[in-house]
Amino acid sequence: MAKKLRTNSDWSAATPMLPAAGPRRLALYRSLRGLIEGGQLAPGDKLPTTRDIASRFSISRGAAVAAYDMLVADGFAEARVGAGTFVAMNVPQVMLHGGNTAAHPVAGESASERIVPRQDEPPLPGTLGCSTADAATLRVFRMLMNRHLTNPSARHFQYNDPAGSHALRVEVARYLQAARGVVCTPDQVIMTAGTQQALDLTVRALLTPGDQVWIEDPCYAAARELFVASGLQVVPVPVDREGIVVDAGRGLASRASAVYVTPSHQYPLGVTLSMTRRLALINWAREAGAYIIEDDYDSEFRFAGPPLSALQGIDDAGRVIYVGTFSKTLLPGFRFGYLVVPEALRARALTIRRLADRFPSTLAEDALTEFLRDGHFSAHVKRARRRVRAARDALVEALSSSRLMVTSPEQGLHLLAELPDDADDVALARQAMDCGFGTKALSPLYAAGTRRRGLVIGFAGFAPDALSEAARRFVQTL
């Protein structure tokens, strides 16, 4: 039996090494992982308690907990309720040339002579685009996937409808009608591999090179890049506290073919498009014969008051194309989004989908259908909303003592920390990363006009303590 690692002051034979400065959470994670990979900590060894680690290295207990959580998530450790944290019995192996494996490097073997499977670094607290892991949700999905693998439907063995299964589209349409006021039939719903594919289908079905498209300024960079790469003439339209300034858009390109907006929680400024602006935008689209591409990417996460109705639900002229995703609510790796298109565009959008990607995964579709139908999704969103709100509050509190101007957002999964106009937000974003805090500079997200300075910070997918600690480390360097 492997000798257990002592958790009192005498376990220094396998003491992790931490640098004097920098992100302690990541340093502790890497050091402990190195001890495990190198064999100093053997499978089954008990790790020191997080309280002992925190005391010994004068770090917060939250940092120690976060490091242990990463070890567990990456398969290097196992948490046993009531017993503590142990080195995993089957740790990720080092792959040698020829296909053999070893728990640690072979004596005399150089680093260049072995191939180590790459373990992706966990995202830094504050990184955008992360979702909230939920044990109950993962357990339900595992059960549903196992059920469909054990008794597979015949449709898994043939080509599927390019729009996605009818049963799933029924559930998505029902959900959107109840939660967002979207007016649609299941036939108007097209399942996609996330928001980006939905936008790509929309551009190819609706627009031709040279067409003018309004975009919010600042804007979601991946959407802007897609429009430019498609040969469209991008027209940046300023955003103020009420959202996109429709009158400014009219003055810049009154006969544009489309506008791309994020009305529920504008990315990256975080404002909500006012009802006055919503109606003005719809009126312009009717007059110009233009389409509104509504990206409702994180509308499920509203923390105060009822959300405004989706643009699609208040448009009676078929001018709105609605884009949504399960990436923000469930997990990006699930790769499910949806597109709600006017009937006039459906046939062309489906043709493009069929030629480009044939059809969505039937196995995952069936699991998601049951997840929606049986109420699991609504329960998951409620749990995720509570966790995200706690993380948001911890982040705002940690940033409150700095020179950053921070407002606690009432919706969404990110906030904006504003800076003076003469600040270098790009340099500060790099500085934050060096401190183990993931942020994105605001100014590069502008396409034209006056560029405000700030940091865009995500708070979904991180424990409040880990997020708060990373933010405080950064604040101390300002």
C-alpha atoms as one frame of an Amber mdcrd trajectory, in Angstrom:
protein
   0.000   0.000   0.000   1.277   3.441  -0.870   2.542   5.506   2.036   0.074
   8.275   2.887   1.180  11.873   2.822   1.075  13.374   6.325  -1.024  16.502
   6.704   0.744  17.933   9.759   3.832  20.160   9.720   6.018  17.169   8.892
   4.840  16.595   5.313   7.603  18.817   3.917   9.289  15.946   2.088   6.788
  16.592  -0.674   6.314  20.312  -0.135   4.955  22.235  -3.152   7.108  25.132
  -4.327   5.370  28.466  -4.801   6.854  31.655  -6.255   7.109  34.746  -4.107
   4.613  36.596  -6.325   2.051  35.910  -9.022  -1.135  33.825  -9.126  -0.838
  31.511  -6.112  -3.817  29.372  -7.066  -2.269  28.360 -10.391   1.191  28.013
  -8.835  -0.129  25.642  -6.172  -2.057  23.657  -8.768   0.979  23.287 -11.033
   3.300  22.371  -8.169   1.003  19.695  -6.749   0.305  18.363 -10.210   4.059
  18.151 -10.850   4.529  16.180  -7.642   1.792  13.782  -8.734   3.132  13.411
 -12.283   6.680  12.966 -10.971   5.672  10.196  -8.582   6.540  12.018  -5.327
   2.829  11.785  -4.533   1.546   8.320  -5.370  -1.993   7.227  -6.266  -4.055
   7.068  -3.086  -1.862   9.486  -1.116  -3.849  11.912   0.987  -3.193  15.567
   0.267  -2.791  18.109   3.066  -5.965  19.873   4.121  -6.672  23.170   2.403
  -6.498  24.851   5.802  -2.982  23.460   6.353  -1.865  24.498   2.846  -3.286
  27.996   3.317  -1.578  28.422   6.683   1.794  27.087   5.538   2.028  29.330
   2.472   0.148  32.351   3.823  -2.428  32.196   1.070  -6.178  32.350   1.308
  -8.019  29.136   1.888 -10.070  29.982  -1.193  -6.916  29.786  -3.313  -6.091
  26.368  -1.877  -9.648  25.147  -2.458  -9.562  26.443  -6.045  -6.245  24.653
  -6.702  -7.647  21.391  -5.325 -10.810  21.813  -7.401  -8.655  22.113 -10.534
  -6.714  18.966  -9.600 -10.001  17.090  -9.200 -11.434  18.502 -12.432  -8.307
  17.488 -14.382  -8.308  13.958 -12.978  -5.232  14.244 -10.741  -7.103  14.080
  -7.432 -10.285  12.702  -5.919 -12.400  14.387  -3.251 -13.950  11.952  -0.760
 -16.762  13.298   1.377 -15.757  13.347   5.028 -12.284  11.982   4.318 -10.394
  14.647   2.388  -8.661  14.929  -0.985  -6.490  12.117  -2.351  -4.252  11.593
  -5.349  -6.366   9.891  -8.007  -5.902   6.152  -8.372  -5.704   6.512 -12.156
  -3.867   9.734 -12.837  -3.354  10.959 -16.438  -0.408   9.094 -17.857   2.742
  10.289 -19.613   2.734   8.861 -23.132   6.065   7.500 -24.367   7.165   6.872
 -27.940   5.808   3.549 -29.150   2.569   3.884 -27.205   3.833   2.790 -23.775
   2.839   4.787 -20.719   4.451   5.611 -17.425   3.282   7.499 -14.368   6.459
   9.599 -14.468   9.453  10.045 -16.784  11.701   7.030 -17.300  15.189   7.397
 -15.812  17.587   8.876 -18.351  14.793  10.023 -20.655  14.862  13.672 -21.717
  11.791  15.854 -21.997  12.162  15.932 -25.782  12.020  12.144 -25.948   8.540
  11.791 -24.550   5.119  13.024 -25.613   2.974  14.380 -22.809  -0.791  14.618
 -23.412  -1.670  18.279 -23.158  -3.939  19.125 -20.256  -5.663  22.391 -21.113
  -5.023  25.061 -18.532  -8.151  25.922 -16.555  -9.409  29.404 -17.433  -8.320
  32.271 -15.232 -11.067  33.655 -12.984 -12.757  36.478 -14.866 -12.371  34.860
 -18.283 -15.356  35.398 -20.574 -17.313  32.594 -22.214 -17.350  30.141 -19.299
 -20.462  28.369 -18.049 -21.369  27.228 -14.558 -20.704  23.546 -13.851 -23.559
  21.869 -12.013 -23.273  18.368 -10.560 -27.016  17.713 -10.690 -27.220  18.736
 -14.343 -24.246  16.584 -15.325 -25.754  13.628 -13.473 -29.059  13.981 -15.326
 -27.329  14.328 -18.708 -25.189  11.288 -18.024 -28.315   9.297 -17.232 -30.112
  10.527 -20.355 -27.155   9.874 -22.656 -26.663   6.400 -21.190 -30.344   5.640
 -21.712 -30.178   6.540 -25.402 -26.937   4.645 -25.907 -28.332   1.549 -24.190
 -31.537   1.592 -26.242 -30.669   3.591 -29.354 -33.445   4.815 -31.581 -33.427
   3.784 -35.228 -33.016   7.415 -36.208 -29.466   7.412 -34.794 -28.534   5.110
 -37.662 -29.768   7.333 -40.478 -29.458  10.939 -41.568 -31.443  13.481 -39.605
 -33.506  16.539 -40.490 -31.074  19.451 -41.101 -33.291  21.637 -38.896 -32.935
  19.193 -35.995 -35.460  16.744 -34.624 -39.058  17.903 -34.560 -39.408  16.877
 -30.896 -36.498  19.112 -29.864 -37.758  22.042 -31.937 -41.157  21.719 -30.237
 -39.491  22.020 -26.824 -37.270  24.938 -27.871 -40.248  26.824 -29.367 -42.279
  26.176 -26.217 -39.446  27.401 -23.999 -38.849  30.566 -26.047 -42.547  31.415
 -26.074 -42.802  31.069 -22.291 -39.457  32.595 -21.258 -38.778  35.246 -23.917
 -42.102  35.987 -25.570 -40.841  34.730 -28.934 -43.672  34.065 -31.385 -42.806
  31.058 -33.525 -43.751  27.580 -34.611 -41.396  24.584 -34.336 -40.900  24.778
 -38.112 -39.267  28.200 -37.716 -36.636  26.801 -35.340 -33.332  25.561 -36.759
 -30.890  23.887 -34.371 -27.275  24.988 -34.816 -23.833  24.311 -33.373 -23.927
  27.478 -31.269 -24.312  31.177 -32.000 -21.518  31.473 -34.538 -23.030  28.908
 -36.895 -26.412  30.571 -36.498 -24.901  33.900 -37.539 -23.087  32.290 -40.462
 -26.307  30.662 -41.712 -28.101  33.982 -41.392 -25.471  35.906 -43.337 -25.373
  33.359 -46.166 -29.160  33.025 -46.369 -29.926  36.711 -46.162 -27.094  38.901
 -47.417 -24.745  39.292 -50.366 -21.226  40.798 -50.513 -21.386  44.576 -50.524
 -24.577  44.799 -48.448 -24.473  47.274 -45.593 -24.948  45.956 -42.055 -25.231
  48.032 -38.918 -23.283  46.721 -35.951 -23.203  48.027 -32.408 -20.044  49.969
 -31.599 -18.437  48.457 -29.571 -19.445  45.009 -30.763 -18.958  41.268 -30.287
 -15.718  40.787 -32.231 -16.520  37.345 -33.680 -19.704  38.670 -35.280 -17.930
  41.672 -36.770 -15.163  39.440 -38.136 -17.760  37.156 -39.735 -19.499  40.083
 -41.455 -16.221  41.485 -42.767 -15.027  38.064 -43.958 -18.336  37.644 -45.811
 -17.686  40.795 -47.835 -20.309  42.898 -46.100 -19.943  46.636 -45.578 -19.935
  47.024 -41.808 -21.432  50.276 -40.465 -20.506  50.887 -36.791 -23.390  52.574
 -34.939 -22.733  54.066 -31.491 -24.224  52.622 -28.314 -25.306  54.736 -25.341
 -27.084  53.931 -22.083 -30.259  52.951 -23.959 -28.497  50.712 -26.462 -27.860
  51.218 -30.157 -28.606  54.775 -31.305 -31.112  54.171 -34.106 -31.133  57.783
 -35.322 -27.356  57.638 -35.727 -27.729  54.482 -37.793 -30.298  56.152 -40.015
 -27.868  58.987 -40.624 -24.981  56.666 -41.429 -26.767  54.124 -43.661 -30.532
  54.503 -43.807 -30.925  51.757 -46.435 -28.737  49.108 -44.800 -29.837  45.510
 -45.347 -29.557  44.351 -41.738 -28.542  45.239 -38.191 -26.884  42.965 -35.630
 -27.810  43.718 -32.004 -27.499  42.186 -28.515 -30.521  43.900 -26.927 -30.958
  41.989 -23.653 -27.401  42.593 -22.449 -25.302  44.492 -24.944 -21.863  43.046
 -25.464 -19.569  44.440 -24.152 -21.100  47.541 -22.457 -23.823  45.565 -20.695
 -26.700  47.996 -21.312 -30.236  46.860 -22.134 -31.935  48.194 -25.251 -34.794
  50.392 -24.068 -38.335  49.792 -25.271 -38.279  53.152 -27.084 -35.195  52.074
 -29.023 -36.651  48.613 -29.675 -39.709  50.096 -31.325 -37.576  52.596 -33.256
 -35.364  49.781 -34.546 -38.337  47.706 -35.665 -39.889  50.739 -37.402 -36.638
  51.387 -39.267 -36.404  47.745 -40.376 -39.961  47.871 -41.742 -39.302  51.118
 -43.609 -35.958  50.004 -45.033 -36.995  46.416 -45.775 -34.094  45.383 -43.535
 -33.688  42.491 -41.111 -32.776  42.623 -37.425 -30.420  39.872 -36.243 -31.229
  39.587 -32.527 -28.527  37.779 -30.516 -30.151  36.952 -27.155 -27.081  35.149
 -25.862 -27.464  35.337 -22.049 -31.033  36.486 -21.503 -31.682  33.730 -18.915
 -29.476  35.527 -16.400 -31.453  38.490 -15.117 -31.091  39.301 -11.420 -33.551
  42.159 -10.843 -36.963  42.772 -12.394 -38.568  41.128 -15.412 -36.660  41.159
 -18.714 -37.957  43.163 -21.649 -39.640  41.108 -24.342 -37.497  39.842 -27.173
 -37.529  42.013 -30.281 -38.836  39.031 -32.212 -41.941  38.900 -30.031 -42.944
  42.511 -30.653 -42.288  42.432 -34.414 -45.350  41.649 -36.525 -43.691  42.139
 -39.909 -41.292  39.180 -39.944 -38.188  41.379 -39.871 -36.399  39.767 -36.874
 -34.120  36.725 -36.960 -33.660  35.406 -33.424 -30.396  33.761 -32.330 -29.918
  31.896 -29.049 -27.618  29.340 -27.482 -27.397  26.719 -24.753 -23.653  27.364
 -24.414 -24.070  30.062 -21.761 -26.689  28.189 -19.733 -25.377  24.611 -20.011
 -21.847  24.327 -21.384 -20.068  25.481 -24.564 -18.834  21.945 -25.259 -22.418
  20.793 -25.753 -22.520  22.769 -29.034 -26.214  23.554 -29.275 -27.758  26.824
 -30.340 -30.840  27.763 -32.312 -32.079  30.114 -34.967 -35.672  31.320 -35.301
 -36.239  32.509 -38.849 -39.194  34.101 -40.662 -40.978  31.614 -42.904 -39.680
  33.402 -46.015 -36.059  32.540 -45.125 -36.516  29.006 -43.823 -36.010  27.037
 -47.051 -32.793  28.825 -48.000 -31.342  28.606 -44.466 -32.066  24.867 -44.333
 -30.463  24.273 -47.723 -27.281  25.979 -46.533 -27.345  24.033 -43.255 -27.760
  20.728 -45.099 -24.877  21.440 -47.478 -22.516  22.749 -44.804 -23.198  20.534
 -41.773 -25.910  18.024 -42.795 -27.687  17.734 -39.402 -27.181  18.018 -35.621
 -26.212  15.114 -33.357 -29.287  12.950 -32.857 -27.945  11.401 -29.664 -27.365
  14.742 -27.959 -30.654  16.056 -29.360 -32.686  13.334 -27.684 -31.015  13.955
 -24.325 -31.585  17.708 -24.610 -35.211  17.174 -25.632 -35.919  15.227 -22.453
 -33.914  17.700 -20.388 -36.177  20.522 -21.586 -39.422  18.580 -21.568 -39.067
  17.198 -18.037 -38.279  20.521 -16.368 -34.564  19.889 -15.765 -33.516  22.945
 -17.759 -35.633  25.380 -15.744 -34.290  23.902 -12.500 -30.729  24.156 -13.824
 -31.146  27.814 -14.789 -32.428  28.667 -11.304 -29.416  27.001  -9.684 -26.989
  28.564 -12.151 -28.529  32.007 -11.666 -27.986  31.816  -7.892 -24.353  30.789
  -8.334 -23.661  33.413 -10.958 -25.227  36.113  -8.810 -23.023  35.139  -5.856
 -19.951  35.270  -8.094 -20.998  38.665  -9.469 -21.417  40.082  -5.967 -18.016
  38.764  -4.859 -16.353  40.267  -7.919 -17.986  43.674  -7.484 -16.984  43.781
  -3.819 -13.371  42.856  -4.624 -13.143  45.592  -7.261 -14.879  48.255  -5.175
 -11.673  49.446  -3.473  -9.897  50.147  -6.763  -9.873  53.098  -9.133 -11.994
  51.050 -11.518 -15.544  52.336 -11.989 -17.768  49.286 -11.562 -21.555  48.981
 -11.611 -23.174  45.713 -10.563 -25.086  44.520 -13.655 -28.698  43.425 -13.327
 -28.361  40.979 -16.207 -25.832  38.820 -17.971 -22.581  37.034 -17.252 -20.053
  39.854 -17.449 -19.489  43.334 -16.144 -17.589  46.376 -17.343 -14.967  48.018
 -15.152 -14.483  51.465 -16.673 -11.213  53.394 -16.720 -10.235  57.011 -17.333
  -9.913  57.948 -21.002  -6.137  58.212 -20.737  -5.712  54.704 -19.289  -4.147
  51.875 -21.308  -6.713  49.106 -20.930  -4.783  46.755 -23.219  -1.733  46.952
 -20.945  -3.944  46.550 -17.869  -5.542  43.426 -19.335  -2.059  41.927 -19.739
  -1.201  42.992 -16.200  -4.353  41.293 -14.914  -3.439  38.084 -16.709  -0.028
  38.112 -15.055  -1.885  38.234 -11.729  -4.035  35.244 -12.662  -7.094  37.352
 -13.458  -8.757  36.951 -16.863 -10.046  40.175 -18.427 -10.564  41.634 -21.901
  -9.702  45.204 -22.883 -12.704  47.260 -24.001 -11.100  49.690 -26.455 -10.156
  47.104 -29.156 -13.836  46.117 -29.387 -14.663  49.458 -30.996 -14.696  49.734
 -34.775 -14.930  53.539 -35.036 -15.512  56.702 -33.082 -14.538  57.487 -29.503
 -13.145  54.484 -27.697 -13.956  54.172 -24.026 -11.397  52.450 -21.831 -12.233
  49.576 -19.538 -11.966  45.898 -18.727 -14.661  43.370 -19.602 -14.771  40.691
 -16.903 -16.766  37.458 -16.798 -18.153  36.036 -13.569 -19.816  32.803 -14.711
 -18.138  29.473 -14.078 -16.008  30.515 -11.097 -16.356  30.076  -7.355 -16.903
  33.434  -5.613 -13.776  32.992  -3.455 -11.521  32.244  -6.435 -12.938  35.165
  -8.394 -12.632  37.541  -5.442  -9.055  36.514  -4.701  -7.933  36.954  -8.303
  -9.578  40.370  -8.482  -7.946  41.489  -5.224  -4.525  40.396  -6.414  -4.971
  42.543  -9.502  -6.339  45.516  -7.532  -3.224  45.476  -5.327  -1.068  46.109
  -8.409  -2.995  49.198  -9.549
